[in-house]
PDB file of C-alpha atoms in Angstrom:
ATOM      1  CA  MET A   9      -5.295  11.441   5.366  1.00 44.00           C
ATOM      2  CA  LYS A  10      -5.580  11.416   9.143  1.00 55.00           C
ATOM      3  CA  PRO A  11      -4.191   7.948   9.906  1.00 64.00           C
ATOM      4  CA  LEU A  12      -4.389   5.904  13.081  1.00 71.00           C
ATOM      5  CA  HIS A  13      -1.212   5.569  15.116  1.00 66.00           C
ATOM      6  CA  GLU A  14      -0.490   1.837  15.383  1.00 67.00           C
ATOM      7  CA  LYS A  15       1.641   0.739  18.336  1.00 64.00           C
ATOM      8  CA  LEU A  16       3.546  -2.449  17.525  1.00 66.00           C
ATOM      9  CA  ILE A  17       4.525  -4.885  20.269  1.00 65.00           C
ATOM     10  CA  LEU A  18       8.127  -6.108  20.336  1.00 67.00           C
ATOM     11  CA  GLU A  19       8.925  -9.210  22.360  1.00 67.00           C
ATOM     12  CA  PRO A  20      11.820  -8.662  24.818  1.00 66.00           C
ATOM     13  CA  LYS A  21      13.829 -11.507  23.242  1.00 71.00           C
ATOM     14  CA  ASN A  22      13.760  -9.905  19.776  1.00 80.00           C
ATOM     15  CA  SER A  23      15.271  -6.723  18.304  1.00 89.00           C
ATOM     16  CA  PHE A  24      12.728  -6.525  15.469  1.00 92.00           C
ATOM     17  CA  VAL A  25       9.327  -7.943  14.546  1.00 90.00           C
ATOM     18  CA  LEU A  26       8.927 -10.804  12.071  1.00 92.00           C
ATOM     19  CA  GLN A  27       5.448 -12.178  11.642  1.00 91.00           C
ATOM     20  CA  LYS A  28       3.512 -14.364   9.231  1.00 91.00           C
ATOM     21  CA  ASP A  29      -0.136 -13.351   9.011  1.00 90.00           C
ATOM     22  CA  ILE A  30      -3.031 -15.437   7.695  1.00 92.00           C
ATOM     23  CA  TYR A  31      -6.452 -13.784   7.712  1.00 92.00           C
ATOM     24  CA  PRO A  32      -9.742 -14.087   5.821  1.00 92.00           C
ATOM     25  CA  TYR A  33      -8.814 -10.567   4.668  1.00 91.00           C
ATOM     26  CA  TYR A  34      -6.205  -8.014   5.741  1.00 90.00           C
ATOM     27  CA  PRO A  35      -7.499  -6.137   8.806  1.00 86.00           C
ATOM     28  CA  THR A  36      -5.135  -3.172   8.429  1.00 79.00           C
ATOM     29  CA  PRO A  37      -6.826   0.247   8.544  1.00 80.00           C
ATOM     30  CA  TRP A  38      -5.292   3.501   7.249  1.00 82.00           C
ATOM     31  CA  HIS A  39      -2.443   3.801   9.743  1.00 85.00           C
ATOM     32  CA  TYR A  40       1.190   4.660  10.436  1.00 86.00           C
ATOM     33  CA  HIS A  41       3.899   3.681  12.917  1.00 88.00           C
ATOM     34  CA  PRO A  42       7.478   4.773  13.705  1.00 88.00           C
ATOM     35  CA  GLU A  43       9.009   1.505  12.451  1.00 92.00           C
ATOM     36  CA  TYR A  44      10.287   0.687   8.974  1.00 95.00           C
ATOM     37  CA  GLU A  45       8.107  -1.989   7.380  1.00 96.00           C
ATOM     38  CA  LEU A  46       8.774  -4.624   4.732  1.00 97.00           C
ATOM     39  CA  VAL A  47       5.599  -6.327   3.476  1.00 97.00           C
ATOM     40  CA  LEU A  48       5.497  -9.421   1.263  1.00 97.00           C
ATOM     41  CA  VAL A  49       2.038 -10.409   0.032  1.00 97.00           C
ATOM     42  CA  VAL A  50       2.261 -14.202  -0.060  1.00 95.00           C
ATOM     43  CA  LYS A  51      -1.305 -14.716  -1.214  1.00 94.00           C
ATOM     44  CA  SER A  52      -4.228 -12.326  -1.858  1.00 94.00           C
ATOM     45  CA  SER A  53      -5.208  -9.367  -3.989  1.00 94.00           C
ATOM     46  CA  GLY A  54      -6.692  -5.929  -3.498  1.00 93.00           C
ATOM     47  CA  MET A  55      -5.771  -2.250  -3.316  1.00 92.00           C
ATOM     48  CA  ARG A  56      -2.623  -0.959  -1.642  1.00 92.00           C
ATOM     49  CA  THR A  57      -2.557   2.690  -0.581  1.00 89.00           C
ATOM     50  CA  VAL A  58       0.775   4.260   0.418  1.00 91.00           C
ATOM     51  CA  GLY A  59       0.616   7.984   1.101  1.00 85.00           C
ATOM     52  CA  ASP A  60      -1.120   9.462  -1.951  1.00 81.00           C
ATOM     53  CA  HIS A  61      -0.370   6.427  -4.171  1.00 87.00           C
ATOM     54  CA  ASN A  62      -2.998   3.773  -4.946  1.00 87.00           C
ATOM     55  CA  GLU A  63      -2.209   0.542  -6.754  1.00 90.00           C
ATOM     56  CA  HIS A  64      -3.655  -2.926  -7.152  1.00 92.00           C
ATOM     57  CA  PHE A  65      -1.620  -5.686  -5.499  1.00 95.00           C
ATOM     58  CA  THR A  66      -1.558  -9.452  -5.932  1.00 94.00           C
ATOM     59  CA  ASP A  67       0.568 -12.464  -4.927  1.00 95.00           C
ATOM     60  CA  GLY A  68       4.249 -11.557  -4.591  1.00 96.00           C
ATOM     61  CA  ASP A  69       3.764  -7.818  -4.079  1.00 97.00           C
ATOM     62  CA  LEU A  70       6.696  -6.444  -2.059  1.00 97.00           C
ATOM     63  CA  VAL A  71       7.100  -2.942  -0.614  1.00 98.00           C
ATOM     64  CA  PHE A  72       9.433  -1.226   1.854  1.00 97.00           C
ATOM     65  CA  LEU A  73       7.950   1.651   3.844  1.00 96.00           C
ATOM     66  CA  GLY A  74       9.655   4.301   5.950  1.00 94.00           C
ATOM     67  CA  PRO A  75       8.612   5.453   9.436  1.00 91.00           C
ATOM     68  CA  ASN A  76       5.294   7.282   9.889  1.00 88.00           C
ATOM     69  CA  LEU A  77       4.265   6.833   6.237  1.00 90.00           C
ATOM     70  CA  PRO A  78       0.475   6.229   6.179  1.00 88.00           C
ATOM     71  CA  HIS A  79      -0.609   3.081   4.375  1.00 91.00           C
ATOM     72  CA  SER A  80      -3.325   0.446   4.164  1.00 90.00           C
ATOM     73  CA  TYR A  81      -4.169  -2.825   2.415  1.00 93.00           C
ATOM     74  CA  GLN A  82      -7.756  -3.440   1.337  1.00 90.00           C
ATOM     75  CA  ASN A  83      -8.643  -6.795  -0.201  1.00 93.00           C
ATOM     76  CA  ASP A  84     -10.934  -7.255  -3.188  1.00 91.00           C
ATOM     77  CA  SER A  85     -14.631  -7.351  -2.358  1.00 89.00           C
ATOM     78  CA  ILE A  86     -14.889 -11.141  -2.750  1.00 91.00           C
ATOM     79  CA  TYR A  87     -12.741 -11.591   0.383  1.00 92.00           C
ATOM     80  CA  TYR A  88     -15.429  -9.956   2.530  1.00 90.00           C
ATOM     81  CA  GLN A  89     -18.278 -12.229   1.425  1.00 89.00           C
ATOM     82  CA  ASP A  90     -19.653 -14.518   4.132  1.00 86.00           C
ATOM     83  CA  ASP A  91     -19.124 -17.667   2.070  1.00 88.00           C
ATOM     84  CA  SER A  92     -15.597 -16.788   0.951  1.00 89.00           C
ATOM     85  CA  SER A  93     -12.919 -19.437   1.547  1.00 91.00           C
ATOM     86  CA  LEU A  94     -10.084 -17.158   0.419  1.00 92.00           C
ATOM     87  CA  LYS A  95      -7.136 -16.364   2.667  1.00 93.00           C
ATOM     88  CA  ALA A  96      -4.927 -13.275   2.821  1.00 94.00           C
ATOM     89  CA  GLU A  97      -1.361 -14.253   3.717  1.00 95.00           C
ATOM     90  CA  ALA A  98       1.617 -11.970   4.274  1.00 95.00           C
ATOM     91  CA  ILE A  99       5.056 -11.868   5.846  1.00 95.00           C
ATOM     92  CA  VAL A 100       5.817  -8.586   7.585  1.00 95.00           C
ATOM     93  CA  ILE A 101       9.023  -7.223   9.111  1.00 95.00           C
ATOM     94  CA  HIS A 102       9.051  -4.150  11.372  1.00 94.00           C
ATOM     95  CA  PHE A 103      12.186  -2.547  12.773  1.00 94.00           C
ATOM     96  CA  LYS A 104      13.310   0.792  14.141  1.00 91.00           C
ATOM     97  CA  GLU A 105      16.380   2.519  12.747  1.00 89.00           C
ATOM     98  CA  ASP A 106      18.239   2.034  16.021  1.00 89.00           C
ATOM     99  CA  PHE A 107      17.363  -1.670  16.434  1.00 90.00           C
ATOM    100  CA  LEU A 108      21.097  -2.487  16.271  1.00 91.00           C
ATOM    101  CA  GLY A 109      22.120   0.486  18.410  1.00 89.00           C
ATOM    102  CA  LYS A 110      21.813   4.200  17.811  1.00 83.00           C
ATOM    103  CA  ASP A 111      25.140   4.509  15.963  1.00 88.00           C
ATOM    104  CA  PHE A 112      25.211   1.336  13.857  1.00 91.00           C
ATOM    105  CA  PHE A 113      23.877   2.940  10.684  1.00 90.00           C
ATOM    106  CA  ASN A 114      26.220   5.897  11.155  1.00 87.00           C
ATOM    107  CA  LEU A 115      29.155   3.644  10.279  1.00 89.00           C
ATOM    108  CA  PRO A 116      30.853   4.576   6.969  1.00 89.00           C
ATOM    109  CA  GLU A 117      30.092   1.111   5.583  1.00 90.00           C
ATOM    110  CA  MET A 118      26.372   1.764   6.000  1.00 92.00           C
ATOM    111  CA  ILE A 119      26.130   4.838   3.736  1.00 91.00           C
ATOM    112  CA  GLN A 120      24.184   3.009   1.014  1.00 92.00           C
ATOM    113  CA  VAL A 121      21.686   1.652   3.547  1.00 93.00           C
ATOM    114  CA  VAL A 122      21.177   5.160   4.924  1.00 92.00           C
ATOM    115  CA  GLN A 123      20.462   6.340   1.378  1.00 92.00           C
ATOM    116  CA  LEU A 124      17.932   3.506   1.110  1.00 94.00           C
ATOM    117  CA  PHE A 125      16.268   4.685   4.322  1.00 94.00           C
ATOM    118  CA  ASN A 126      15.961   8.179   2.835  1.00 91.00           C
ATOM    119  CA  LYS A 127      14.143   6.714  -0.169  1.00 93.00           C
ATOM    120  CA  ALA A 128      11.905   4.574   2.042  1.00 94.00           C
ATOM    121  CA  LYS A 129      10.144   7.643   3.439  1.00 91.00           C
ATOM    122  CA  TYR A 130       8.369   7.815   0.050  1.00 91.00           C
ATOM    123  CA  GLY A 131       7.551   4.093   0.020  1.00 95.00           C
ATOM    124  CA  ILE A 132       9.411   1.679  -2.274  1.00 96.00           C
ATOM    125  CA  LYS A 133       7.921  -0.962  -4.556  1.00 97.00           C
ATOM    126  CA  ILE A 134      10.421  -3.746  -5.255  1.00 96.00           C
ATOM    127  CA  THR A 135      10.402  -5.549  -8.608  1.00 95.00           C
ATOM    128  CA  GLY A 136      12.297  -7.980 -10.817  1.00 94.00           C
ATOM    129  CA  ASN A 137      15.030 -10.280  -9.594  1.00 96.00           C
ATOM    130  CA  THR A 138      15.437  -8.164  -6.453  1.00 96.00           C
ATOM    131  CA  ARG A 139      11.881  -8.973  -5.430  1.00 96.00           C
ATOM    132  CA  GLN A 140      12.512 -12.690  -5.909  1.00 96.00           C
ATOM    133  CA  GLN A 141      15.755 -12.603  -3.895  1.00 96.00           C
ATOM    134  CA  ILE A 142      14.189 -10.758  -0.967  1.00 97.00           C
ATOM    135  CA  SER A 143      11.010 -12.854  -1.052  1.00 96.00           C
ATOM    136  CA  ASP A 144      13.085 -16.047  -0.803  1.00 96.00           C
ATOM    137  CA  ILE A 145      14.963 -14.691   2.231  1.00 96.00           C
ATOM    138  CA  MET A 146      11.748 -13.571   3.963  1.00 96.00           C
ATOM    139  CA  LEU A 147      10.181 -16.994   3.438  1.00 93.00           C
ATOM    140  CA  GLN A 148      13.267 -18.594   5.050  1.00 92.00           C
ATOM    141  CA  MET A 149      13.547 -16.251   8.026  1.00 92.00           C
ATOM    142  CA  HIS A 150      11.001 -18.163  10.126  1.00 84.00           C
ATOM    143  CA  THR A 151      13.275 -21.220  10.034  1.00 87.00           C
ATOM    144  CA  VAL A 152      16.168 -19.502  11.830  1.00 87.00           C
ATOM    145  CA  ASN A 153      16.606 -17.655  15.118  1.00 83.00           C
ATOM    146  CA  GLY A 154      19.042 -15.448  16.961  1.00 83.00           C
ATOM    147  CA  HIS A 155      21.852 -13.705  15.141  1.00 89.00           C
ATOM    148  CA  LYS A 156      21.109 -15.608  11.895  1.00 91.00           C
ATOM    149  CA  ARG A 157      17.804 -13.794  11.604  1.00 91.00           C
ATOM    150  CA  ILE A 158      19.538 -10.421  12.059  1.00 93.00           C
ATOM    151  CA  LEU A 159      22.076 -11.352   9.380  1.00 95.00           C
ATOM    152  CA  GLN A 160      19.268 -12.178   6.976  1.00 95.00           C
ATOM    153  CA  LEU A 161      17.633  -8.787   7.588  1.00 95.00           C
ATOM    154  CA  LEU A 162      20.974  -7.065   6.967  1.00 96.00           C
ATOM    155  CA  SER A 163      21.300  -9.101   3.771  1.00 96.00           C
ATOM    156  CA  ILE A 164      17.897  -7.812   2.640  1.00 96.00           C
ATOM    157  CA  LEU A 165      18.948  -4.215   3.311  1.00 96.00           C
ATOM    158  CA  GLU A 166      22.210  -4.741   1.423  1.00 95.00           C
ATOM    159  CA  ILE A 167      20.396  -6.154  -1.614  1.00 96.00           C
ATOM    160  CA  LEU A 168      17.861  -3.331  -1.580  1.00 96.00           C
ATOM    161  CA  SER A 169      20.465  -0.604  -1.145  1.00 94.00           C
ATOM    162  CA  THR A 170      22.332  -1.638  -4.314  1.00 94.00           C
ATOM    163  CA  SER A 171      19.339  -2.467  -6.531  1.00 94.00           C
ATOM    164  CA  ASP A 172      17.842  -0.327  -9.284  1.00 92.00           C
ATOM    165  CA  GLU A 173      14.714  -2.523  -9.444  1.00 95.00           C
ATOM    166  CA  ILE A 174      12.742  -0.196  -7.208  1.00 94.00           C
ATOM    167  CA  GLU A 175      10.008   2.381  -7.693  1.00 93.00           C
ATOM    168  CA  LEU A 176       9.224   5.267  -5.333  1.00 93.00           C
ATOM    169  CA  LEU A 177       5.497   5.442  -4.630  1.00 92.00           C
ATOM    170  CA  THR A 178       4.515   8.617  -2.786  1.00 87.00           C
ATOM    171  CA  ASN A 179       4.629  12.182  -4.057  1.00 79.00           C
ATOM    172  CA  PRO A 180       7.322  14.186  -2.197  1.00 70.00           C
ATOM    173  CA  GLY A 181       4.760  16.889  -1.509  1.00 61.00           C
ATOM    174  CA  PHE A 182       2.664  14.435   0.470  1.00 65.00           C
ATOM    175  CA  VAL A 183       5.601  13.385   2.637  1.00 68.00           C
ATOM    176  CA  GLN A 184       6.605  16.975   3.337  1.00 54.00           C
ATOM    177  CA  GLN A 185       3.119  18.058   4.335  1.00 52.00           C
ATOM    178  CA  HIS A 186       1.981  14.935   6.175  1.00 53.00           C
ATOM    179  CA  LEU A 187       1.219  15.741   9.806  1.00 44.00           C
ATOM    180  CA  ILE A 188       0.753  12.909  12.298  1.00 39.00           C
ATOM    181  CA  SER A 189      -2.582  13.007  14.080  1.00 45.00           C
ATOM    182  CA  ASP A 190      -4.777  10.662  16.103  1.00 34.00           C
ATOM    183  CA  ASP A 191      -7.882  12.148  14.509  1.00 52.00           C
ATOM    184  CA  ASP A 192      -9.688   9.200  12.898  1.00 64.00           C
ATOM    185  CA  ARG A 193     -12.418  11.055  11.007  1.00 74.00           C
ATOM    186  CA  ILE A 194     -10.784  10.623   7.631  1.00 74.00           C
ATOM    187  CA  THR A 195      -9.682   7.112   8.532  1.00 75.00           C
ATOM    188  CA  LYS A 196     -13.349   6.147   8.639  1.00 80.00           C
ATOM    189  CA  VAL A 197     -13.917   7.865   5.292  1.00 85.00           C
ATOM    190  CA  HIS A 198     -11.000   6.003   3.728  1.00 82.00           C
ATOM    191  CA  GLU A 199     -12.348   2.652   4.896  1.00 82.00           C
ATOM    192  CA  TYR A 200     -15.804   3.552   3.607  1.00 88.00           C
ATOM    193  CA  ILE A 201     -14.417   4.450   0.173  1.00 89.00           C
ATOM    194  CA  MET A 202     -12.479   1.196  -0.108  1.00 86.00           C
ATOM    195  CA  LYS A 203     -15.584  -0.853   0.663  1.00 87.00           C
ATOM    196  CA  ASN A 204     -18.015   1.152  -1.475  1.00 91.00           C
ATOM    197  CA  PHE A 205     -16.107   2.532  -4.482  1.00 91.00           C
ATOM    198  CA  GLN A 206     -18.056   0.251  -6.844  1.00 91.00           C
ATOM    199  CA  LYS A 207     -21.203   2.296  -6.261  1.00 91.00           C
ATOM    200  CA  ASP A 208     -22.014   5.995  -6.136  1.00 92.00           C
ATOM    201  CA  ILE A 209     -20.422   7.839  -3.210  1.00 93.00           C
ATOM    202  CA  SER A 210     -21.640  11.349  -2.540  1.00 92.00           C
ATOM    203  CA  LEU A 211     -19.794  14.101  -0.729  1.00 92.00           C
ATOM    204  CA  ALA A 212     -22.754  14.359   1.635  1.00 92.00           C
ATOM    205  CA  GLU A 213     -22.255  10.718   2.676  1.00 92.00           C
ATOM    206  CA  VAL A 214     -18.569  10.978   3.453  1.00 91.00           C
ATOM    207  CA  ALA A 215     -18.901  14.397   5.099  1.00 90.00           C
ATOM    208  CA  GLU A 216     -21.503  12.884   7.415  1.00 90.00           C
ATOM    209  CA  ILE A 217     -19.166   9.986   8.229  1.00 88.00           C
ATOM    210  CA  ALA A 218     -16.475  12.541   9.130  1.00 85.00           C
ATOM    211  CA  ASN A 219     -19.070  14.557  11.074  1.00 83.00           C
ATOM    212  CA  MET A 220     -18.185  17.684   9.115  1.00 84.00           C
ATOM    213  CA  SER A 221     -19.850  20.081   6.714  1.00 86.00           C
ATOM    214  CA  ILE A 222     -19.167  19.423   3.029  1.00 90.00           C
ATOM    215  CA  PRO A 223     -16.936  22.525   2.555  1.00 88.00           C
ATOM    216  CA  SER A 224     -14.926  21.724   5.710  1.00 84.00           C
ATOM    217  CA  PHE A 225     -14.519  18.108   4.681  1.00 87.00           C
ATOM    218  CA  CYS A 226     -13.338  19.065   1.183  1.00 88.00           C
ATOM    219  CA  ARG A 227     -10.718  21.418   2.634  1.00 83.00           C
ATOM    220  CA  LEU A 228      -9.497  18.780   5.088  1.00 81.00           C
ATOM    221  CA  PHE A 229      -9.353  16.054   2.449  1.00 82.00           C
ATOM    222  CA  LYS A 230      -7.486  18.251  -0.030  1.00 79.00           C
ATOM    223  CA  SER A 231      -4.987  19.509   2.546  1.00 69.00           C
ATOM    224  CA  SER A 232      -4.328  15.955   3.762  1.00 68.00           C
ATOM    225  CA  THR A 233      -4.007  14.193   0.400  1.00 68.00           C
ATOM    226  CA  ARG A 234      -3.261  17.022  -2.081  1.00 67.00           C
ATOM    227  CA  LYS A 235      -6.124  15.588  -4.133  1.00 80.00           C
ATOM    228  CA  ALA A 236      -9.760  16.416  -4.612  1.00 88.00           C
ATOM    229  CA  PHE A 237     -12.088  13.794  -3.184  1.00 91.00           C
ATOM    230  CA  SER A 238     -13.451  12.856  -6.622  1.00 91.00           C
ATOM    231  CA  ASN A 239      -9.942  12.369  -8.038  1.00 89.00           C
ATOM    232  CA  PHE A 240      -9.005  10.090  -5.154  1.00 88.00           C
ATOM    233  CA  VAL A 241     -12.090   7.917  -5.688  1.00 91.00           C
ATOM    234  CA  ASN A 242     -11.427   7.746  -9.424  1.00 91.00           C
ATOM    235  CA  GLU A 243      -7.885   6.516  -8.775  1.00 88.00           C
ATOM    236  CA  ILE A 244      -9.256   3.694  -6.644  1.00 88.00           C
ATOM    237  CA  ARG A 245     -11.765   2.790  -9.371  1.00 91.00           C
ATOM    238  CA  VAL A 246      -9.183   2.865 -12.165  1.00 89.00           C
ATOM    239  CA  GLY A 247      -6.844   0.659 -10.118  1.00 85.00           C
ATOM    240  CA  HIS A 248      -9.661  -1.864  -9.711  1.00 86.00           C
ATOM    241  CA  ALA A 249     -10.391  -1.680 -13.457  1.00 89.00           C
ATOM    242  CA  CYS A 250      -6.731  -2.464 -14.223  1.00 85.00           C
ATOM    243  CA  ARG A 251      -7.005  -5.693 -12.257  1.00 80.00           C
ATOM    244  CA  LEU A 252     -10.147  -6.708 -14.166  1.00 86.00           C
ATOM    245  CA  LEU A 253      -8.503  -5.844 -17.493  1.00 86.00           C
ATOM    246  CA  LEU A 254      -5.562  -8.075 -16.612  1.00 77.00           C
ATOM    247  CA  GLU A 255      -7.940 -10.997 -16.057  1.00 74.00           C
ATOM    248  CA  ASP A 256      -9.259 -10.500 -19.606  1.00 68.00           C
ATOM    249  CA  ARG A 257     -12.559 -12.235 -18.926  1.00 78.00           C
ATOM    250  CA  GLU A 258     -15.080  -9.410 -19.228  1.00 87.00           C
ATOM    251  CA  SER A 259     -15.852  -6.711 -21.735  1.00 92.00           C
ATOM    252  CA  ILE A 260     -14.583  -3.188 -21.168  1.00 93.00           C
ATOM    253  CA  ALA A 261     -18.171  -2.008 -20.708  1.00 94.00           C
ATOM    254  CA  GLN A 262     -18.729  -4.569 -17.948  1.00 94.00           C
ATOM    255  CA  ILE A 263     -15.475  -3.540 -16.269  1.00 93.00           C
ATOM    256  CA  CYS A 264     -16.513   0.113 -16.457  1.00 94.00           C
ATOM    257  CA  TYR A 265     -19.632  -0.461 -14.369  1.00 94.00           C
ATOM    258  CA  LYS A 266     -18.047  -3.028 -12.050  1.00 92.00           C
ATOM    259  CA  SER A 267     -15.406  -0.438 -11.159  1.00 92.00           C
ATOM    260  CA  GLY A 268     -17.966   2.144 -10.069  1.00 94.00           C
ATOM    261  CA  PHE A 269     -18.210   4.343 -13.178  1.00 94.00           C
ATOM    262  CA  ASN A 270     -21.657   5.359 -14.418  1.00 92.00           C
ATOM    263  CA  ASN A 271     -20.804   5.754 -18.102  1.00 93.00           C
ATOM    264  CA  MET A 272     -18.162   4.747 -20.622  1.00 95.00           C
ATOM    265  CA  SER A 273     -17.100   8.261 -21.591  1.00 94.00           C
ATOM    266  CA  ASN A 274     -16.157   9.185 -18.032  1.00 94.00           C
ATOM    267  CA  PHE A 275     -14.469   5.804 -17.538  1.00 95.00           C
ATOM    268  CA  ASN A 276     -12.344   6.266 -20.671  1.00 94.00           C
ATOM    269  CA  ARG A 277     -11.502   9.862 -19.746  1.00 94.00           C
ATOM    270  CA  GLN A 278     -10.411   9.051 -16.190  1.00 93.00           C
ATOM    271  CA  PHE A 279      -8.522   5.924 -17.242  1.00 92.00           C
ATOM    272  CA  LYS A 280      -6.573   7.786 -19.916  1.00 91.00           C
ATOM    273  CA  ARG A 281      -5.820  10.647 -17.507  1.00 90.00           C
ATOM    274  CA  LEU A 282      -4.226   8.258 -15.020  1.00 87.00           C
ATOM    275  CA  LYS A 283      -2.728   5.584 -17.288  1.00 86.00           C
ATOM    276  CA  GLU A 284      -2.004   7.682 -20.406  1.00 87.00           C
ATOM    277  CA  ARG A 285      -3.842   5.180 -22.618  1.00 89.00           C
ATOM    278  CA  SER A 286      -7.386   3.941 -23.084  1.00 92.00           C
ATOM    279  CA  PRO A 287      -8.654   0.763 -21.355  1.00 92.00           C
ATOM    280  CA  LEU A 288      -8.531  -1.041 -24.706  1.00 91.00           C
ATOM    281  CA  GLN A 289      -4.941   0.056 -25.335  1.00 89.00           C
ATOM    282  CA  TYR A 290      -4.025  -0.999 -21.773  1.00 86.00           C
ATOM    283  CA  ARG A 291      -5.484  -4.481 -22.345  1.00 85.00           C
ATOM    284  CA  GLN A 292      -3.811  -4.835 -25.749  1.00 82.00           C
ATOM    285  CA  ARG A 293      -0.430  -3.854 -24.325  1.00 76.00           C
ATOM    286  CA  ILE A 294      -0.754  -6.427 -21.537  1.00 67.00           C
ATOM    287  CA  SER A 295      -1.746  -9.087 -24.073  1.00 66.00           C
ATOM    288  CA  ARG A 296       1.369  -8.353 -26.136  1.00 60.00           C
TER     289      ARG A 296
END
């Protein structure tokens, strides 16, 4: 993708950014920034994209992202309805690697944290007891100031650096080939896909949004994401279907069409390709 470069504002009295956001829906586009980022979804659901990885998120989702790793959060369609009373809440921490001085993390005692930083360039999903520990600290951080807040951030990094309850998100090939650019053509395409994946999306439509010919757009999209456009859209649709299957309120046929697929055979084929089981098997496993 060609992400937007987001410039974060740091108040002079602080060495890192800690903010609690409450929106009708997350306003974050497909973007990147030079800071590390820790994101706790307090309340809301939708699709999280980190590099070339797409996954449904809900309350309690926690990820740690390295510098310049493109990412976005797109809420479920119900959040964008005019009569929606839903809120999207999150706690976000941003910091640069030298926020405690350029040599702090070069200390011998910091070797495990440096190894954590190396993993963060792929994006890290945090699970299990580790997620609960870090979430509790992040929820408390707004109640303290000064050096206590720094100590809490260091505590988070220490917990993360010694935990095995983490999952790397982005394909190494994406990280190696990602080139930073201010070109927002594909950013607009990404936002269009996230808002319209439940209906047919043609290559002609998205190429027009990018103001490119179809062949040129396909080359750009593939070189940026290492995925064909159709495969990317199918991943978004399957991720949405997984959320609906977890709710267990609708038939698989209904979920198929609500997720943007035109027929059951294609839905089953794409779902099995990505999840290594059929939608029915996925639902049965969750039920067990």
